[in-house]
One Martini backbone bead per residue (centre of mass of N, CA, C, O) as a GRO file, in nm:
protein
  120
    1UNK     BB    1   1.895   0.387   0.718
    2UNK     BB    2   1.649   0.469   0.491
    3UNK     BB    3   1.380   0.301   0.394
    4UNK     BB    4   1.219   0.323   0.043
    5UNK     BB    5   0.887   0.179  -0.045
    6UNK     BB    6   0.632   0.045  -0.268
    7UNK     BB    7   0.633   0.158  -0.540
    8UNK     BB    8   0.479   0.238  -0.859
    9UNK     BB    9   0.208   0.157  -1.052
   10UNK     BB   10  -0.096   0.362  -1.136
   11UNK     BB   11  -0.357   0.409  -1.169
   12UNK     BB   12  -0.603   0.666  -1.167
   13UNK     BB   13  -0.742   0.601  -0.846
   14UNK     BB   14  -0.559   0.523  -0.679
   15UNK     BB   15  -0.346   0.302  -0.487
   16UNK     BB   16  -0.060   0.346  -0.225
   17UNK     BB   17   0.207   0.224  -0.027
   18UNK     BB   18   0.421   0.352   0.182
   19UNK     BB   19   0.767   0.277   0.349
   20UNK     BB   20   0.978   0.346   0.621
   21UNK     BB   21   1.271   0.210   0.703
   22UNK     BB   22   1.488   0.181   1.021
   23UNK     BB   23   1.867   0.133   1.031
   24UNK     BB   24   2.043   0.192   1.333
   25UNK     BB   25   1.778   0.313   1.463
   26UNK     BB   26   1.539   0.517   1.636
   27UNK     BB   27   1.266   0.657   1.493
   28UNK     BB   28   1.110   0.764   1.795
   29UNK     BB   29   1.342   0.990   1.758
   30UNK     BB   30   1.219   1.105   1.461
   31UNK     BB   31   1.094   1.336   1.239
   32UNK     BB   32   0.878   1.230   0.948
   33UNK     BB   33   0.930   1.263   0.649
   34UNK     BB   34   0.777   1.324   0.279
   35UNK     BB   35   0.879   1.351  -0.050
   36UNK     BB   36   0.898   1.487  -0.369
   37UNK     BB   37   1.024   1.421  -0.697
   38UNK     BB   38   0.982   1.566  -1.013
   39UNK     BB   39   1.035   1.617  -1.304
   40UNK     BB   40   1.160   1.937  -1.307
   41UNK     BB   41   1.118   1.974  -1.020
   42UNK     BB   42   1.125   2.025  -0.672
   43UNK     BB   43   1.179   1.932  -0.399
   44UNK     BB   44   0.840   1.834  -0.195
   45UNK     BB   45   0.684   1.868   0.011
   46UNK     BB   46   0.383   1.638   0.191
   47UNK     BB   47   0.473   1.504   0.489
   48UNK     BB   48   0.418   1.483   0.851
   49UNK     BB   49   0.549   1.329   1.169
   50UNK     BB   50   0.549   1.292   1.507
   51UNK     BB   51   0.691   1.108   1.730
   52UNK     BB   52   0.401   0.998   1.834
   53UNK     BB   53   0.179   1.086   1.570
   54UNK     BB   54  -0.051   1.326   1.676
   55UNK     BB   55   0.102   1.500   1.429
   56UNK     BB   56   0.013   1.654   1.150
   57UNK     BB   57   0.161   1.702   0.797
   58UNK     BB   58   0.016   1.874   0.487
   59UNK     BB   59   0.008   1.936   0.150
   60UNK     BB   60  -0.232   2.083  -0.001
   61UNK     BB   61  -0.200   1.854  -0.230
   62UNK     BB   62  -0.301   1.603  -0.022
   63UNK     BB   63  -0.534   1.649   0.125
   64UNK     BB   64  -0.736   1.343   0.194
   65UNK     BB   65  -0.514   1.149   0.027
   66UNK     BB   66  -0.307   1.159   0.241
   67UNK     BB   67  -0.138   0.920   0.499
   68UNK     BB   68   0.011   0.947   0.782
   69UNK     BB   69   0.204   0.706   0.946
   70UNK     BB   70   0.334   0.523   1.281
   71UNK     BB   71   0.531   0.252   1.386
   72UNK     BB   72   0.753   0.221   1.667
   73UNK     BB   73   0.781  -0.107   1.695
   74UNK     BB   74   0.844  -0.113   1.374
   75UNK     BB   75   1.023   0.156   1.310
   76UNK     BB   76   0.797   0.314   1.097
   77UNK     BB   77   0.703   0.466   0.830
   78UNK     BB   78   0.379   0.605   0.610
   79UNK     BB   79   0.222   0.620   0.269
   80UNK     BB   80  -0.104   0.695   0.219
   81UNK     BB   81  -0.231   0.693  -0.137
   82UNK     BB   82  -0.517   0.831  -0.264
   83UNK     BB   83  -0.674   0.957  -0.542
   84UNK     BB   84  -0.470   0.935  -0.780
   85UNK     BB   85  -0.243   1.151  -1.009
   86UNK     BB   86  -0.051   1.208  -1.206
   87UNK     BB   87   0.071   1.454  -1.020
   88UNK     BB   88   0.193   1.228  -0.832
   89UNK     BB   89   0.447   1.193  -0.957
   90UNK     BB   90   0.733   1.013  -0.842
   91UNK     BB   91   0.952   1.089  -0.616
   92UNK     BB   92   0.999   0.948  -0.320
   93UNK     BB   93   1.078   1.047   0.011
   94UNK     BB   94   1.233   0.974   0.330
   95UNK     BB   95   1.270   1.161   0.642
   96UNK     BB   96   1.499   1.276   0.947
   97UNK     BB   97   1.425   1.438   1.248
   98UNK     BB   98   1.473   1.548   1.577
   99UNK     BB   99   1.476   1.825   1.491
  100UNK     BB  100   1.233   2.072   1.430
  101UNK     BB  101   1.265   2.395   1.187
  102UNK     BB  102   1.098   2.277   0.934
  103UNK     BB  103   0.916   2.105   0.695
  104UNK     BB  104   1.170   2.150   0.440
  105UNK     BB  105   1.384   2.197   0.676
  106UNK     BB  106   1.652   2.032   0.787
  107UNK     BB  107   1.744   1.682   0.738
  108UNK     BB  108   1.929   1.423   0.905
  109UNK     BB  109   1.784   1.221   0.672
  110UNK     BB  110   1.795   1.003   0.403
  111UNK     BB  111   1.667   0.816   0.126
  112UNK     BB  112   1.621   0.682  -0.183
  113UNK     BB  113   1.360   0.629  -0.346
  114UNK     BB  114   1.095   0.621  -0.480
  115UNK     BB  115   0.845   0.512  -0.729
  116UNK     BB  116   0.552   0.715  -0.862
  117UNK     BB  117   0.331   0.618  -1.081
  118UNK     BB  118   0.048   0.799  -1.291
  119UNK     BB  119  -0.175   0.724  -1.452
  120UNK     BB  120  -0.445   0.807  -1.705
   0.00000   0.00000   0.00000
């Protein structure tokens, strides 16, 4: 239901875009974020944005350096990300809920992770 793409590898200081696209659903119905797992340690919200694109949030180590947006006539969103670092390696996820309860979550759908690598 949804799809997360885009993952690679990049130098540290490059950029990378995911993007999210919902299957079976209409994504402008749904407050979306990304989050992210790195090996040995829990999944950590990244960024998040409302219903129609006007509000976002950003996790403190990313802000400034990645960007989320939406287009809901796509039914997507992405998650620009610039001035890449080692430690933002990880699985990638993004997420999909109704009622937004906190950025933390509980989030009503989840994608299946792509991988983001930055060497150093």
């Amino acid at each position: 239901q949804l799809q997360a793409s885009g993952g690679g590898l990049v130098q540290a200081g490059g950029s990378l875009g995911l993007s999210c696209t919902a299957s079976g659903r209409t994504l402008s119905d749904y407050v979306v974020a990304w989050f992210r797992q790195a090996p040995g340690k829990e999944r950590e919200f990244v960024a998040g944005i409302y219903w129609s694109g006007t509000s976002t949030k950003y996790a403190d180590s990313v802000k400034g350096r990645f960007t989320i947006s939406r287009d809901n006539d796509k039914n997507a969103a992405y998650l620009q990300m610039n001035s890449l670092k080692p430690e933002d390696t990880a699985v990638y996820y993004c997420a999909a809920v109704v009622h937004l309860r906190s950025w933390g979550g509980p989030y009503d759908y989840w994608g299946q992770g792509t991988q983001v690598t930055v060497s150093s």
